[in-house]
Amino acid sequence: LIPGPWSPCSVTCGLGKQTRELKCRVLLSFTQTEVDLPEEECGEERPELERPCDGGACTLGPGFSPDLQDPQGPHTQGEEPHHWDYRGFSGCSASCATGRQTAVVRCVSRRRGGEEVDDSHCDPSSRPPVMGRICNPEPCPPRWEVTAWTRCSASCGVGIQTRSVFCMRVLSVEQQDSVSVSEKECREFKPSILQPCNQVDCPPAWETEPWQECSLSCGGGSQVRTVFCKQLLSTGAYWTLGDTACPGAKPAPHRTCSKMDCLPYMAGGEWGKCSVSCGLGIQRREPVCRRLTSAGQQVMLARRLCNGLSSPPLVRTCRMITCP
């Protein structure tokens, strides 16, 4: 980025401003010429484009006396014994970034060698014009500026408030003009962006943990959870209390879930008698179509509702007493 020359001061007296333009350019090594580029191609930090300037002292009427001499001329015989006189300037309105001063006008006595007297001794209509000048035009050092704190995140226990902090450079105190600069330019310790708030003990309250997984996927299962009576202290710690310390009814620690009928399934009926009275034999049973209802009850269904479903083992060995 290459800055252009500063423009003339925007005013002919008093506090004004000067501006300049920036151009993004690149030097072509093979031709040794500069070519303009779009500004976004130059990613470096930009120099200031505006600065205050002093257009000199201003006056509001005739009789302006920049050297602060007697605006009414030298004393001659027959003139009034008192007259107005400039007596220096007031304090600067800003310690940096261009403030303003006004000339101090006092009523003085000619007979007493310019001694100041009460203003009532001088003619108000002959009071000299207001004169001002700018002062302390040097830029202010960057300083931290903060926004207001946000609302507290909690009404009790330990809440948090946040705010934004910026490193700012004041360009003009009088015009209230400032720009944000890199945080590295602010020498002072950066103000905190967080602070605790509402650090008081909360009243006891019920606290529940998440529900555990349902005991069944269908057919009416159950879920359980842990319920505590707790108090959040101003230190951020929790204190577990007895159930009687918490107001209101205790939240339910269990509930039903998966309240839907299960799909039909093939089960086995009752086992029949062993095929032998002694030694090793077999037992048989009939397949049964069943369903677990949402109420948790087993009901038998027509066999056709379980067509195509695999059955559990329908035959098993059985051992009776040893044969003689």
PDB file of C-alpha atoms in Angstrom:
ATOM      1  CA  LEU A   1       0.000   0.000   0.000  1.00  0.00           C
ATOM      2  CA  ILE A   2       1.393   3.396  -1.048  1.00  0.00           C
ATOM      3  CA  PRO A   3      -0.161   6.519   0.569  1.00  0.00           C
ATOM      4  CA  GLY A   4      -0.705   9.659  -1.483  1.00  0.00           C
ATOM      5  CA  PRO A   5      -0.011  13.237  -0.351  1.00  0.00           C
ATOM      6  CA  TRP A   6      -2.109  14.859   2.378  1.00  0.00           C
ATOM      7  CA  SER A   7      -4.892  17.157   1.165  1.00  0.00           C
ATOM      8  CA  PRO A   8      -5.005  20.827   2.247  1.00  0.00           C
ATOM      9  CA  CYS A   9      -6.583  21.494   5.648  1.00  0.00           C
ATOM     10  CA  SER A  10     -10.393  21.439   5.399  1.00  0.00           C
ATOM     11  CA  VAL A  11     -10.725  24.787   7.226  1.00  0.00           C
ATOM     12  CA  THR A  12      -8.964  28.139   7.076  1.00  0.00           C
ATOM     13  CA  CYS A  13      -9.063  28.591  10.854  1.00  0.00           C
ATOM     14  CA  GLY A  14      -9.651  26.419  13.877  1.00  0.00           C
ATOM     15  CA  LEU A  15      -9.625  22.612  13.867  1.00  0.00           C
ATOM     16  CA  GLY A  16      -9.921  20.795  10.565  1.00  0.00           C
ATOM     17  CA  LYS A  17      -8.782  17.584   8.977  1.00  0.00           C
ATOM     18  CA  GLN A  18      -6.610  16.330   6.149  1.00  0.00           C
ATOM     19  CA  THR A  19      -7.161  13.191   4.095  1.00  0.00           C
ATOM     20  CA  ARG A  20      -5.165  11.112   1.665  1.00  0.00           C
ATOM     21  CA  GLU A  21      -5.699   8.147  -0.617  1.00  0.00           C
ATOM     22  CA  LEU A  22      -4.078   4.710  -0.636  1.00  0.00           C
ATOM     23  CA  LYS A  23      -3.138   2.748  -3.714  1.00  0.00           C
ATOM     24  CA  CYS A  24      -2.291  -0.933  -3.909  1.00  0.00           C
ATOM     25  CA  ARG A  25       0.623  -1.305  -6.317  1.00  0.00           C
ATOM     26  CA  VAL A  26       3.103  -3.963  -7.396  1.00  0.00           C
ATOM     27  CA  LEU A  27       6.543  -3.429  -8.961  1.00  0.00           C
ATOM     28  CA  LEU A  28       7.062  -5.520 -12.103  1.00  0.00           C
ATOM     29  CA  SER A  29      10.709  -6.530 -12.009  1.00  0.00           C
ATOM     30  CA  PHE A  30      11.033  -7.234 -15.719  1.00  0.00           C
ATOM     31  CA  THR A  31       9.798  -3.776 -16.756  1.00  0.00           C
ATOM     32  CA  GLN A  32      10.640  -1.845 -13.575  1.00  0.00           C
ATOM     33  CA  THR A  33       7.184  -0.256 -13.625  1.00  0.00           C
ATOM     34  CA  GLU A  34       4.422  -0.058 -11.023  1.00  0.00           C
ATOM     35  CA  VAL A  35       0.955  -1.466 -11.733  1.00  0.00           C
ATOM     36  CA  ASP A  36      -2.212  -0.657  -9.744  1.00  0.00           C
ATOM     37  CA  LEU A  37      -4.032  -3.601  -8.138  1.00  0.00           C
ATOM     38  CA  PRO A  38      -7.398  -3.904  -6.345  1.00  0.00           C
ATOM     39  CA  GLU A  39      -7.115  -2.807  -2.693  1.00  0.00           C
ATOM     40  CA  GLU A  40      -8.076  -6.275  -1.412  1.00  0.00           C
ATOM     41  CA  GLU A  41      -4.829  -7.648  -2.895  1.00  0.00           C
ATOM     42  CA  CYS A  42      -2.862  -5.671  -0.287  1.00  0.00           C
ATOM     43  CA  GLY A  43      -3.463  -7.434   3.016  1.00  0.00           C
ATOM     44  CA  GLU A  44      -0.980  -5.451   5.080  1.00  0.00           C
ATOM     45  CA  GLU A  45      -1.982  -3.070   7.887  1.00  0.00           C
ATOM     46  CA  ARG A  46      -3.288   0.193   6.457  1.00  0.00           C
ATOM     47  CA  PRO A  47      -1.741   3.559   7.402  1.00  0.00           C
ATOM     48  CA  GLU A  48      -4.022   6.344   8.653  1.00  0.00           C
ATOM     49  CA  LEU A  49      -6.122   8.066   5.983  1.00  0.00           C
ATOM     50  CA  GLU A  50      -7.180  11.041   8.116  1.00  0.00           C
ATOM     51  CA  ARG A  51      -5.485  13.377  10.591  1.00  0.00           C
ATOM     52  CA  PRO A  52      -6.351  16.658  12.355  1.00  0.00           C
ATOM     53  CA  CYS A  53      -4.873  19.954  11.201  1.00  0.00           C
ATOM     54  CA  ASP A  54      -4.658  23.499  12.581  1.00  0.00           C
ATOM     55  CA  GLY A  55      -6.078  26.243  10.372  1.00  0.00           C
ATOM     56  CA  GLY A  56      -4.957  28.955  12.764  1.00  0.00           C
ATOM     57  CA  ALA A  57      -6.870  31.041  15.298  1.00  0.00           C
ATOM     58  CA  CYS A  58     -10.443  32.073  14.485  1.00  0.00           C
ATOM     59  CA  THR A  59     -12.186  35.347  15.302  1.00  0.00           C
ATOM     60  CA  LEU A  60     -15.876  36.203  15.379  1.00  0.00           C
ATOM     61  CA  GLY A  61     -15.568  39.884  14.446  1.00  0.00           C
ATOM     62  CA  PRO A  62     -13.314  42.891  13.845  1.00  0.00           C
ATOM     63  CA  GLY A  63     -10.641  43.928  16.257  1.00  0.00           C
ATOM     64  CA  PHE A  64      -9.033  40.463  16.405  1.00  0.00           C
ATOM     65  CA  SER A  65      -5.680  40.687  18.172  1.00  0.00           C
ATOM     66  CA  PRO A  66      -3.616  37.526  17.659  1.00  0.00           C
ATOM     67  CA  ASP A  67      -0.730  38.839  19.758  1.00  0.00           C
ATOM     68  CA  LEU A  68      -3.062  39.352  22.751  1.00  0.00           C
ATOM     69  CA  GLN A  69      -2.299  43.085  22.916  1.00  0.00           C
ATOM     70  CA  ASP A  70      -4.841  45.641  24.022  1.00  0.00           C
ATOM     71  CA  PRO A  71      -7.590  45.407  21.351  1.00  0.00           C
ATOM     72  CA  GLN A  72      -8.606  48.998  22.001  1.00  0.00           C
ATOM     73  CA  GLY A  73      -5.196  50.471  21.244  1.00  0.00           C
ATOM     74  CA  PRO A  74      -2.819  52.460  23.481  1.00  0.00           C
ATOM     75  CA  HIS A  75      -4.189  54.610  26.273  1.00  0.00           C
ATOM     76  CA  THR A  76      -4.635  58.317  25.541  1.00  0.00           C
ATOM     77  CA  GLN A  77      -5.798  61.120  27.781  1.00  0.00           C
ATOM     78  CA  GLY A  78      -9.577  61.352  28.063  1.00  0.00           C
ATOM     79  CA  GLU A  79     -10.221  57.682  27.445  1.00  0.00           C
ATOM     80  CA  GLU A  80     -12.115  55.456  29.853  1.00  0.00           C
ATOM     81  CA  PRO A  81     -10.068  54.457  32.918  1.00  0.00           C
ATOM     82  CA  HIS A  82     -10.902  50.770  32.344  1.00  0.00           C
ATOM     83  CA  HIS A  83     -10.707  48.617  29.258  1.00  0.00           C
ATOM     84  CA  TRP A  84     -10.837  45.015  28.115  1.00  0.00           C
ATOM     85  CA  ASP A  85      -7.598  43.101  27.629  1.00  0.00           C
ATOM     86  CA  TYR A  86      -6.563  39.589  26.562  1.00  0.00           C
ATOM     87  CA  ARG A  87      -4.849  37.755  29.426  1.00  0.00           C
ATOM     88  CA  GLY A  88      -3.595  34.466  28.026  1.00  0.00           C
ATOM     89  CA  PHE A  89      -5.566  31.355  27.141  1.00  0.00           C
ATOM     90  CA  SER A  90      -7.754  28.925  29.040  1.00  0.00           C
ATOM     91  CA  GLY A  91      -6.547  25.387  29.662  1.00  0.00           C
ATOM     92  CA  CYS A  92      -6.586  22.993  26.714  1.00  0.00           C
ATOM     93  CA  SER A  93      -9.804  20.989  26.433  1.00  0.00           C
ATOM     94  CA  ALA A  94      -7.831  17.806  25.641  1.00  0.00           C
ATOM     95  CA  SER A  95      -4.431  16.500  26.646  1.00  0.00           C
ATOM     96  CA  CYS A  96      -3.857  14.995  23.180  1.00  0.00           C
ATOM     97  CA  ALA A  97      -5.508  14.486  19.778  1.00  0.00           C
ATOM     98  CA  THR A  98      -6.184  18.210  19.353  1.00  0.00           C
ATOM     99  CA  GLY A  99      -8.110  20.221  21.924  1.00  0.00           C
ATOM    100  CA  ARG A 100      -9.206  23.839  21.939  1.00  0.00           C
ATOM    101  CA  GLN A 101      -8.304  26.950  23.930  1.00  0.00           C
ATOM    102  CA  THR A 102     -10.079  30.279  24.130  1.00  0.00           C
ATOM    103  CA  ALA A 103      -8.495  33.622  24.919  1.00  0.00           C
ATOM    104  CA  VAL A 104      -9.208  34.917  28.426  1.00  0.00           C
ATOM    105  CA  VAL A 105     -10.624  38.478  28.422  1.00  0.00           C
ATOM    106  CA  ARG A 106     -10.389  40.571  31.596  1.00  0.00           C
ATOM    107  CA  CYS A 107     -11.372  44.104  32.573  1.00  0.00           C
ATOM    108  CA  VAL A 108      -8.233  46.026  33.607  1.00  0.00           C
ATOM    109  CA  SER A 109      -7.493  49.466  35.038  1.00  0.00           C
ATOM    110  CA  ARG A 110      -5.418  51.880  32.968  1.00  0.00           C
ATOM    111  CA  ARG A 111      -4.570  53.932  36.046  1.00  0.00           C
ATOM    112  CA  ARG A 112      -3.280  50.937  37.968  1.00  0.00           C
ATOM    113  CA  GLY A 113      -0.965  49.725  35.259  1.00  0.00           C
ATOM    114  CA  GLY A 114      -3.239  47.051  33.837  1.00  0.00           C
ATOM    115  CA  GLU A 115      -4.403  45.590  37.147  1.00  0.00           C
ATOM    116  CA  GLU A 116      -7.432  43.319  36.737  1.00  0.00           C
ATOM    117  CA  VAL A 117     -10.710  44.623  38.156  1.00  0.00           C
ATOM    118  CA  ASP A 118     -14.312  43.431  38.197  1.00  0.00           C
ATOM    119  CA  ASP A 119     -15.903  43.126  34.727  1.00  0.00           C
ATOM    120  CA  SER A 120     -18.644  45.566  35.739  1.00  0.00           C
ATOM    121  CA  HIS A 121     -16.145  48.436  35.341  1.00  0.00           C
ATOM    122  CA  CYS A 122     -15.843  47.847  31.577  1.00  0.00           C
ATOM    123  CA  ASP A 123     -18.358  48.600  28.841  1.00  0.00           C
ATOM    124  CA  PRO A 124     -19.962  45.285  27.696  1.00  0.00           C
ATOM    125  CA  SER A 125     -20.479  46.629  24.177  1.00  0.00           C
ATOM    126  CA  SER A 126     -16.738  47.121  23.722  1.00  0.00           C
ATOM    127  CA  ARG A 127     -15.808  43.593  24.833  1.00  0.00           C
ATOM    128  CA  PRO A 128     -13.312  42.184  22.275  1.00  0.00           C
ATOM    129  CA  PRO A 129     -14.250  39.276  19.996  1.00  0.00           C
ATOM    130  CA  VAL A 130     -13.890  35.646  21.036  1.00  0.00           C
ATOM    131  CA  MET A 131     -10.586  34.172  19.951  1.00  0.00           C
ATOM    132  CA  GLY A 132      -9.652  30.497  19.940  1.00  0.00           C
ATOM    133  CA  ARG A 133      -6.869  28.202  18.887  1.00  0.00           C
ATOM    134  CA  ILE A 134      -6.200  24.470  18.821  1.00  0.00           C
ATOM    135  CA  CYS A 135      -3.764  22.860  21.249  1.00  0.00           C
ATOM    136  CA  ASN A 136      -2.067  19.530  21.972  1.00  0.00           C
ATOM    137  CA  PRO A 137      -2.448  18.255  18.387  1.00  0.00           C
ATOM    138  CA  GLU A 138      -0.178  15.250  18.944  1.00  0.00           C
ATOM    139  CA  PRO A 139      -2.044  11.887  18.723  1.00  0.00           C
ATOM    140  CA  CYS A 140      -3.135  10.136  21.900  1.00  0.00           C
ATOM    141  CA  PRO A 141      -1.502   6.811  22.782  1.00  0.00           C
ATOM    142  CA  PRO A 142      -3.828   3.848  22.086  1.00  0.00           C
ATOM    143  CA  ARG A 143      -5.972   2.884  25.057  1.00  0.00           C
ATOM    144  CA  TRP A 144      -8.451   0.165  26.012  1.00  0.00           C
ATOM    145  CA  GLU A 145     -12.165   0.851  25.630  1.00  0.00           C
ATOM    146  CA  VAL A 146     -14.833  -1.505  26.978  1.00  0.00           C
ATOM    147  CA  THR A 147     -18.531  -2.098  26.341  1.00  0.00           C
ATOM    148  CA  ALA A 148     -21.144  -2.492  29.067  1.00  0.00           C
ATOM    149  CA  TRP A 149     -21.363  -5.818  30.913  1.00  0.00           C
ATOM    150  CA  THR A 150     -23.966  -8.270  29.632  1.00  0.00           C
ATOM    151  CA  ARG A 151     -26.806  -9.503  31.838  1.00  0.00           C
ATOM    152  CA  CYS A 152     -25.724 -12.073  34.444  1.00  0.00           C
ATOM    153  CA  SER A 153     -26.046 -15.656  33.196  1.00  0.00           C
ATOM    154  CA  ALA A 154     -27.590 -16.868  36.485  1.00  0.00           C
ATOM    155  CA  SER A 155     -29.765 -15.374  39.213  1.00  0.00           C
ATOM    156  CA  CYS A 156     -27.915 -17.204  42.019  1.00  0.00           C
ATOM    157  CA  GLY A 157     -24.990 -19.546  42.628  1.00  0.00           C
ATOM    158  CA  VAL A 158     -22.246 -18.235  40.355  1.00  0.00           C
ATOM    159  CA  GLY A 159     -23.188 -16.337  37.204  1.00  0.00           C
ATOM    160  CA  ILE A 160     -20.949 -14.883  34.512  1.00  0.00           C
ATOM    161  CA  GLN A 161     -20.978 -11.513  32.761  1.00  0.00           C
ATOM    162  CA  THR A 162     -19.039 -10.733  29.590  1.00  0.00           C
ATOM    163  CA  ARG A 163     -18.046  -7.596  27.704  1.00  0.00           C
ATOM    164  CA  SER A 164     -16.032  -6.644  24.632  1.00  0.00           C
ATOM    165  CA  VAL A 165     -12.648  -4.924  24.923  1.00  0.00           C
ATOM    166  CA  PHE A 166     -11.046  -2.950  22.080  1.00  0.00           C
ATOM    167  CA  CYS A 167      -7.707  -1.184  21.619  1.00  0.00           C
ATOM    168  CA  MET A 168      -8.621   2.259  20.253  1.00  0.00           C
ATOM    169  CA  ARG A 169      -6.649   5.248  18.996  1.00  0.00           C
ATOM    170  CA  VAL A 170      -8.322   8.657  19.440  1.00  0.00           C
ATOM    171  CA  LEU A 171      -7.926  10.788  16.316  1.00  0.00           C
ATOM    172  CA  SER A 172      -9.847  13.819  17.556  1.00  0.00           C
ATOM    173  CA  VAL A 173     -11.229  14.435  21.038  1.00  0.00           C
ATOM    174  CA  GLU A 174     -13.351  17.356  19.860  1.00  0.00           C
ATOM    175  CA  GLN A 175     -14.916  15.381  16.993  1.00  0.00           C
ATOM    176  CA  GLN A 176     -15.078  12.174  19.071  1.00  0.00           C
ATOM    177  CA  ASP A 177     -13.319  10.313  16.290  1.00  0.00           C
ATOM    178  CA  SER A 178     -11.375   7.105  16.999  1.00  0.00           C
ATOM    179  CA  VAL A 179     -10.292   3.924  15.199  1.00  0.00           C
ATOM    180  CA  SER A 180      -9.627   0.357  16.329  1.00  0.00           C
ATOM    181  CA  VAL A 181      -5.980  -0.749  16.189  1.00  0.00           C
ATOM    182  CA  SER A 182      -4.016  -3.897  16.996  1.00  0.00           C
ATOM    183  CA  GLU A 183      -4.097  -4.971  20.654  1.00  0.00           C
ATOM    184  CA  LYS A 184      -0.286  -4.944  20.617  1.00  0.00           C
ATOM    185  CA  GLU A 185      -0.373  -1.134  20.518  1.00  0.00           C
ATOM    186  CA  CYS A 186      -2.126  -0.828  23.905  1.00  0.00           C
ATOM    187  CA  ARG A 187       0.602  -0.858  26.556  1.00  0.00           C
ATOM    188  CA  GLU A 188      -1.586  -1.116  29.637  1.00  0.00           C
ATOM    189  CA  PHE A 189      -2.901  -4.391  31.048  1.00  0.00           C
ATOM    190  CA  LYS A 190      -5.945  -5.559  29.080  1.00  0.00           C
ATOM    191  CA  PRO A 191      -9.185  -5.294  31.110  1.00  0.00           C
ATOM    192  CA  SER A 192     -10.957  -8.550  31.882  1.00  0.00           C
ATOM    193  CA  ILE A 193     -13.717  -9.713  29.533  1.00  0.00           C
ATOM    194  CA  LEU A 194     -15.341 -11.925  32.223  1.00  0.00           C
ATOM    195  CA  GLN A 195     -16.499 -11.381  35.780  1.00  0.00           C
ATOM    196  CA  PRO A 196     -18.598 -13.399  38.267  1.00  0.00           C
ATOM    197  CA  CYS A 197     -22.006 -12.097  39.327  1.00  0.00           C
ATOM    198  CA  ASN A 198     -24.953 -12.937  41.606  1.00  0.00           C
ATOM    199  CA  GLN A 199     -22.721 -14.931  43.967  1.00  0.00           C
ATOM    200  CA  VAL A 200     -25.415 -15.938  46.474  1.00  0.00           C
ATOM    201  CA  ASP A 201     -26.649 -19.377  47.581  1.00  0.00           C
ATOM    202  CA  CYS A 202     -29.574 -20.692  45.538  1.00  0.00           C
ATOM    203  CA  PRO A 203     -32.630 -22.118  47.341  1.00  0.00           C
ATOM    204  CA  PRO A 204     -32.807 -25.959  47.494  1.00  0.00           C
ATOM    205  CA  ALA A 205     -34.253 -27.489  44.325  1.00  0.00           C
ATOM    206  CA  TRP A 206     -34.902 -30.903  42.799  1.00  0.00           C
ATOM    207  CA  GLU A 207     -32.321 -32.126  40.322  1.00  0.00           C
ATOM    208  CA  THR A 208     -32.856 -35.127  38.050  1.00  0.00           C
ATOM    209  CA  GLU A 209     -30.361 -37.192  36.094  1.00  0.00           C
ATOM    210  CA  PRO A 210     -31.190 -38.389  32.551  1.00  0.00           C
ATOM    211  CA  TRP A 211     -33.513 -41.381  32.169  1.00  0.00           C
ATOM    212  CA  GLN A 212     -31.727 -44.687  31.741  1.00  0.00           C
ATOM    213  CA  GLU A 213     -32.357 -46.800  28.639  1.00  0.00           C
ATOM    214  CA  CYS A 214     -35.727 -48.548  28.485  1.00  0.00           C
ATOM    215  CA  SER A 215     -35.601 -52.119  29.773  1.00  0.00           C
ATOM    216  CA  LEU A 216     -37.472 -53.386  26.679  1.00  0.00           C
ATOM    217  CA  SER A 217     -37.802 -52.252  23.099  1.00  0.00           C
ATOM    218  CA  CYS A 218     -41.513 -53.221  23.075  1.00  0.00           C
ATOM    219  CA  GLY A 219     -44.118 -54.794  25.285  1.00  0.00           C
ATOM    220  CA  GLY A 220     -44.101 -52.175  28.061  1.00  0.00           C
ATOM    221  CA  GLY A 221     -40.673 -51.685  29.605  1.00  0.00           C
ATOM    222  CA  SER A 222     -39.569 -49.345  32.372  1.00  0.00           C
ATOM    223  CA  GLN A 223     -37.051 -46.559  32.862  1.00  0.00           C
ATOM    224  CA  VAL A 224     -35.427 -45.280  36.035  1.00  0.00           C
ATOM    225  CA  ARG A 225     -33.524 -42.120  36.948  1.00  0.00           C
ATOM    226  CA  THR A 226     -31.887 -40.672  40.037  1.00  0.00           C
ATOM    227  CA  VAL A 227     -33.560 -37.703  41.741  1.00  0.00           C
ATOM    228  CA  PHE A 228     -31.681 -35.496  44.243  1.00  0.00           C
ATOM    229  CA  CYS A 229     -32.557 -32.548  46.447  1.00  0.00           C
ATOM    230  CA  LYS A 230     -29.589 -30.200  45.948  1.00  0.00           C
ATOM    231  CA  GLN A 231     -28.537 -26.644  46.703  1.00  0.00           C
ATOM    232  CA  LEU A 232     -26.119 -24.652  44.524  1.00  0.00           C
ATOM    233  CA  LEU A 233     -23.835 -22.591  46.767  1.00  0.00           C
ATOM    234  CA  SER A 234     -22.176 -19.256  45.983  1.00  0.00           C
ATOM    235  CA  THR A 235     -18.846 -21.095  45.684  1.00  0.00           C
ATOM    236  CA  GLY A 236     -20.155 -23.093  42.731  1.00  0.00           C
ATOM    237  CA  ALA A 237     -20.320 -26.335  44.759  1.00  0.00           C
ATOM    238  CA  TYR A 238     -23.464 -28.464  45.192  1.00  0.00           C
ATOM    239  CA  TRP A 239     -24.772 -29.586  48.575  1.00  0.00           C
ATOM    240  CA  THR A 240     -26.990 -32.702  48.629  1.00  0.00           C
ATOM    241  CA  LEU A 241     -29.890 -32.386  51.096  1.00  0.00           C
ATOM    242  CA  GLY A 242     -32.702 -34.578  52.367  1.00  0.00           C
ATOM    243  CA  ASP A 243     -35.907 -34.771  50.332  1.00  0.00           C
ATOM    244  CA  THR A 244     -37.791 -32.717  52.933  1.00  0.00           C
ATOM    245  CA  ALA A 245     -35.606 -29.662  52.222  1.00  0.00           C
ATOM    246  CA  CYS A 246     -36.913 -29.254  48.662  1.00  0.00           C
ATOM    247  CA  PRO A 247     -40.263 -27.597  47.930  1.00  0.00           C
ATOM    248  CA  GLY A 248     -43.004 -29.287  45.927  1.00  0.00           C
ATOM    249  CA  ALA A 249     -43.521 -32.936  44.999  1.00  0.00           C
ATOM    250  CA  LYS A 250     -40.505 -35.093  44.235  1.00  0.00           C
ATOM    251  CA  PRO A 251     -40.185 -35.857  40.504  1.00  0.00           C
ATOM    252  CA  ALA A 252     -40.977 -39.482  39.584  1.00  0.00           C
ATOM    253  CA  PRO A 253     -37.895 -41.746  39.679  1.00  0.00           C
ATOM    254  CA  HIS A 254     -39.401 -44.316  37.254  1.00  0.00           C
ATOM    255  CA  ARG A 255     -41.818 -44.509  34.307  1.00  0.00           C
ATOM    256  CA  THR A 256     -43.094 -46.957  31.715  1.00  0.00           C
ATOM    257  CA  CYS A 257     -41.680 -46.956  28.204  1.00  0.00           C
ATOM    258  CA  SER A 258     -41.886 -48.798  24.874  1.00  0.00           C
ATOM    259  CA  LYS A 259     -45.658 -48.958  25.256  1.00  0.00           C
ATOM    260  CA  MET A 260     -46.343 -50.908  22.069  1.00  0.00           C
ATOM    261  CA  ASP A 261     -47.087 -54.541  21.155  1.00  0.00           C
ATOM    262  CA  CYS A 262     -44.130 -56.633  20.082  1.00  0.00           C
ATOM    263  CA  LEU A 263     -44.107 -58.493  16.758  1.00  0.00           C
ATOM    264  CA  PRO A 264     -45.348 -62.102  16.761  1.00  0.00           C
ATOM    265  CA  TYR A 265     -42.696 -64.707  17.428  1.00  0.00           C
ATOM    266  CA  MET A 266     -42.521 -68.508  17.399  1.00  0.00           C
ATOM    267  CA  ALA A 267     -42.110 -70.146  20.797  1.00  0.00           C
ATOM    268  CA  GLY A 268     -42.265 -73.689  22.078  1.00  0.00           C
ATOM    269  CA  GLY A 269     -45.112 -75.170  24.073  1.00  0.00           C
ATOM    270  CA  GLU A 270     -44.880 -77.452  27.097  1.00  0.00           C
ATOM    271  CA  TRP A 271     -42.473 -80.397  26.806  1.00  0.00           C
ATOM    272  CA  GLY A 272     -44.123 -83.795  26.503  1.00  0.00           C
ATOM    273  CA  LYS A 273     -43.205 -86.933  28.452  1.00  0.00           C
ATOM    274  CA  CYS A 274     -39.921 -88.727  27.829  1.00  0.00           C
ATOM    275  CA  SER A 275     -40.250 -91.444  25.190  1.00  0.00           C
ATOM    276  CA  VAL A 276     -38.756 -94.133  27.465  1.00  0.00           C
ATOM    277  CA  SER A 277     -39.236 -95.127  31.072  1.00  0.00           C
ATOM    278  CA  CYS A 278     -35.557 -95.897  31.579  1.00  0.00           C
ATOM    279  CA  GLY A 279     -32.325 -95.018  29.879  1.00  0.00           C
ATOM    280  CA  LEU A 280     -31.937 -92.296  27.199  1.00  0.00           C
ATOM    281  CA  GLY A 281     -35.007 -91.054  25.316  1.00  0.00           C
ATOM    282  CA  ILE A 282     -36.433 -87.922  23.686  1.00  0.00           C
ATOM    283  CA  GLN A 283     -39.035 -85.265  24.447  1.00  0.00           C
ATOM    284  CA  ARG A 284     -41.147 -83.292  21.987  1.00  0.00           C
ATOM    285  CA  ARG A 285     -43.173 -80.089  22.079  1.00  0.00           C
ATOM    286  CA  GLU A 286     -45.433 -78.182  19.695  1.00  0.00           C
ATOM    287  CA  PRO A 287     -44.548 -74.754  18.228  1.00  0.00           C
ATOM    288  CA  VAL A 288     -46.685 -71.864  19.503  1.00  0.00           C
ATOM    289  CA  CYS A 289     -47.206 -68.368  17.963  1.00  0.00           C
ATOM    290  CA  ARG A 290     -47.102 -65.690  20.671  1.00  0.00           C
ATOM    291  CA  ARG A 291     -46.968 -61.934  21.142  1.00  0.00           C
ATOM    292  CA  LEU A 292     -45.911 -59.701  24.063  1.00  0.00           C
ATOM    293  CA  THR A 293     -48.520 -56.925  24.453  1.00  0.00           C
ATOM    294  CA  SER A 294     -47.901 -53.317  25.477  1.00  0.00           C
ATOM    295  CA  ALA A 295     -49.196 -54.270  28.935  1.00  0.00           C
ATOM    296  CA  GLY A 296     -46.422 -56.856  29.308  1.00  0.00           C
ATOM    297  CA  GLN A 297     -48.691 -59.910  28.888  1.00  0.00           C
ATOM    298  CA  GLN A 298     -47.947 -62.986  26.738  1.00  0.00           C
ATOM    299  CA  VAL A 299     -50.853 -63.932  24.427  1.00  0.00           C
ATOM    300  CA  MET A 300     -51.165 -66.832  21.984  1.00  0.00           C
ATOM    301  CA  LEU A 301     -51.927 -66.129  18.322  1.00  0.00           C
ATOM    302  CA  ALA A 302     -53.012 -68.152  15.339  1.00  0.00           C
ATOM    303  CA  ARG A 303     -50.177 -70.200  13.833  1.00  0.00           C
ATOM    304  CA  ARG A 304     -50.617 -68.477  10.481  1.00  0.00           C
ATOM    305  CA  LEU A 305     -49.429 -65.172  12.009  1.00  0.00           C
ATOM    306  CA  CYS A 306     -46.025 -66.772  12.567  1.00  0.00           C
ATOM    307  CA  ASN A 307     -45.653 -68.340   9.114  1.00  0.00           C
ATOM    308  CA  GLY A 308     -42.078 -68.103   7.946  1.00  0.00           C
ATOM    309  CA  LEU A 309     -40.669 -67.508  11.423  1.00  0.00           C
ATOM    310  CA  SER A 310     -38.076 -69.878  12.805  1.00  0.00           C
ATOM    311  CA  SER A 311     -39.028 -72.077  15.734  1.00  0.00           C
ATOM    312  CA  PRO A 312     -36.995 -72.896  18.812  1.00  0.00           C
ATOM    313  CA  PRO A 313     -35.815 -76.496  19.225  1.00  0.00           C
ATOM    314  CA  LEU A 314     -38.851 -78.800  19.380  1.00  0.00           C
ATOM    315  CA  VAL A 315     -36.990 -82.030  20.335  1.00  0.00           C
ATOM    316  CA  ARG A 316     -34.542 -82.727  23.151  1.00  0.00           C
ATOM    317  CA  THR A 317     -33.001 -85.738  24.817  1.00  0.00           C
ATOM    318  CA  CYS A 318     -34.122 -86.923  28.200  1.00  0.00           C
ATOM    319  CA  ARG A 319     -32.525 -89.393  30.588  1.00  0.00           C
ATOM    320  CA  MET A 320     -34.526 -91.591  32.872  1.00  0.00           C
ATOM    321  CA  ILE A 321     -33.381 -94.068  35.487  1.00  0.00           C
ATOM    322  CA  THR A 322     -30.887 -96.691  34.449  1.00  0.00           C
ATOM    323  CA  CYS A 323     -32.546 -99.701  32.926  1.00  0.00           C
ATOM    324  CA  PRO A 324     -32.188-102.984  34.892  1.00  0.00           C
TER     325      PRO A 324
END
